[in-house]
Short mmCIF file of C-alpha atoms in Angstrom, two decimals:
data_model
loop_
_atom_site.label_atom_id
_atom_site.label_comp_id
_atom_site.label_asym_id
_atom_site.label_seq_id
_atom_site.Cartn_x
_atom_site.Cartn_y
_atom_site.Cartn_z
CA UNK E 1 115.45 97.88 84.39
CA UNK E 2 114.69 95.70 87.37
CA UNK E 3 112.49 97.15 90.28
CA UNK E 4 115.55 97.17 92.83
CA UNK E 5 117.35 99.59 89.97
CA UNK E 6 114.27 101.56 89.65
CA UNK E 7 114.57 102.31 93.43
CA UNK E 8 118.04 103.26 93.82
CA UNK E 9 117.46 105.29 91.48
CA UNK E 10 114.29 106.90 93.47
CA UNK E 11 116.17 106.69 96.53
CA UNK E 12 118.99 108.51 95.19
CA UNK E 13 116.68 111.50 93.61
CA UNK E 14 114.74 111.54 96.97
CA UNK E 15 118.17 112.24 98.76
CA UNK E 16 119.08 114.90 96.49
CA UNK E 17 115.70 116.91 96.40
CA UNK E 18 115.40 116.19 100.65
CA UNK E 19 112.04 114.16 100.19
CA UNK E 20 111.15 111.02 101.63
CA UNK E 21 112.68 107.47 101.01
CA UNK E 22 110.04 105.64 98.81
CA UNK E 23 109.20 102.02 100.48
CA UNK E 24 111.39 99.16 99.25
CA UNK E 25 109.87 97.17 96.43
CA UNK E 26 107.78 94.05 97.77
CA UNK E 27 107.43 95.47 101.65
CA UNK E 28 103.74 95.36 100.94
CA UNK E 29 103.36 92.49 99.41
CA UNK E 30 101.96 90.42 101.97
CA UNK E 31 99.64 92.79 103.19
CA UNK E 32 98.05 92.77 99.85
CA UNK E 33 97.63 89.32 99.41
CA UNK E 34 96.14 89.05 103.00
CA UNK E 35 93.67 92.02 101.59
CA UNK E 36 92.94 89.49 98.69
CA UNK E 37 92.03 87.07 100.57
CA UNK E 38 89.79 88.70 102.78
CA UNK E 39 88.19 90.51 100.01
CA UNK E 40 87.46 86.89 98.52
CA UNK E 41 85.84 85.55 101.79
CA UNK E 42 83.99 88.73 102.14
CA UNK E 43 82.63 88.14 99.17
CA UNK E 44 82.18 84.38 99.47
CA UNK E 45 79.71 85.37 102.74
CA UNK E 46 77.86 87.72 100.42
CA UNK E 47 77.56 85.23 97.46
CA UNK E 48 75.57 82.72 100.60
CA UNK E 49 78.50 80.40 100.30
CA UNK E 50 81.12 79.70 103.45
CA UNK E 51 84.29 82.17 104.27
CA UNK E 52 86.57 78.94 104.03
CA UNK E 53 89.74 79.84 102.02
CA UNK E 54 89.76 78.59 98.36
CA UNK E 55 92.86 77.14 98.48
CA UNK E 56 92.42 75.31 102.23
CA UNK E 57 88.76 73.95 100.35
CA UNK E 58 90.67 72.51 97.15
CA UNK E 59 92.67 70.88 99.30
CA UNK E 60 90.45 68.90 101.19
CA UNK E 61 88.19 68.50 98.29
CA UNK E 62 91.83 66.33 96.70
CA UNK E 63 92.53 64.57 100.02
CA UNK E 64 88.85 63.44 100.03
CA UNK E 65 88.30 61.84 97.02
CA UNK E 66 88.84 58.31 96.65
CA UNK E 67 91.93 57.48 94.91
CA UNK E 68 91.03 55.79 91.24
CA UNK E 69 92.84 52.01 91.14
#
């Protein structure tokens, strides 16, 4: 069963027993990546290192580096 099955399903038992709709599937999903992120450069600060993004440091790590010819 896929996830937008599972809620119709929900949303069709919540209109029957007059509770709430349950949220869509994936309507938080950027808010929790954001969170992850965070988290990571929160932790980064703690570890003594720099609250750069990991994926923005990679990056310019691989447009640094001189190409090998």
């Amino acid at each position: 069963m896929t996830a937008i099955e599972q809620y119709l399903i929900d949303t069709y038992r919540a209109s029957q027993h007059g509770e709430p709709m349950p949220p869509p599937p994936g309507r938080d999903d950027v808010a929790v990546v954001r969170a992850v992120r965070s988290y990571e450069q929160f932790q980064a600060v703690l570890d003594g290192g720099e609250a750069r993004h990991p994926w923005r440091a990679a990056l310019r790590r691989r447009l640094t580096r001189p190409h090998p010819c």
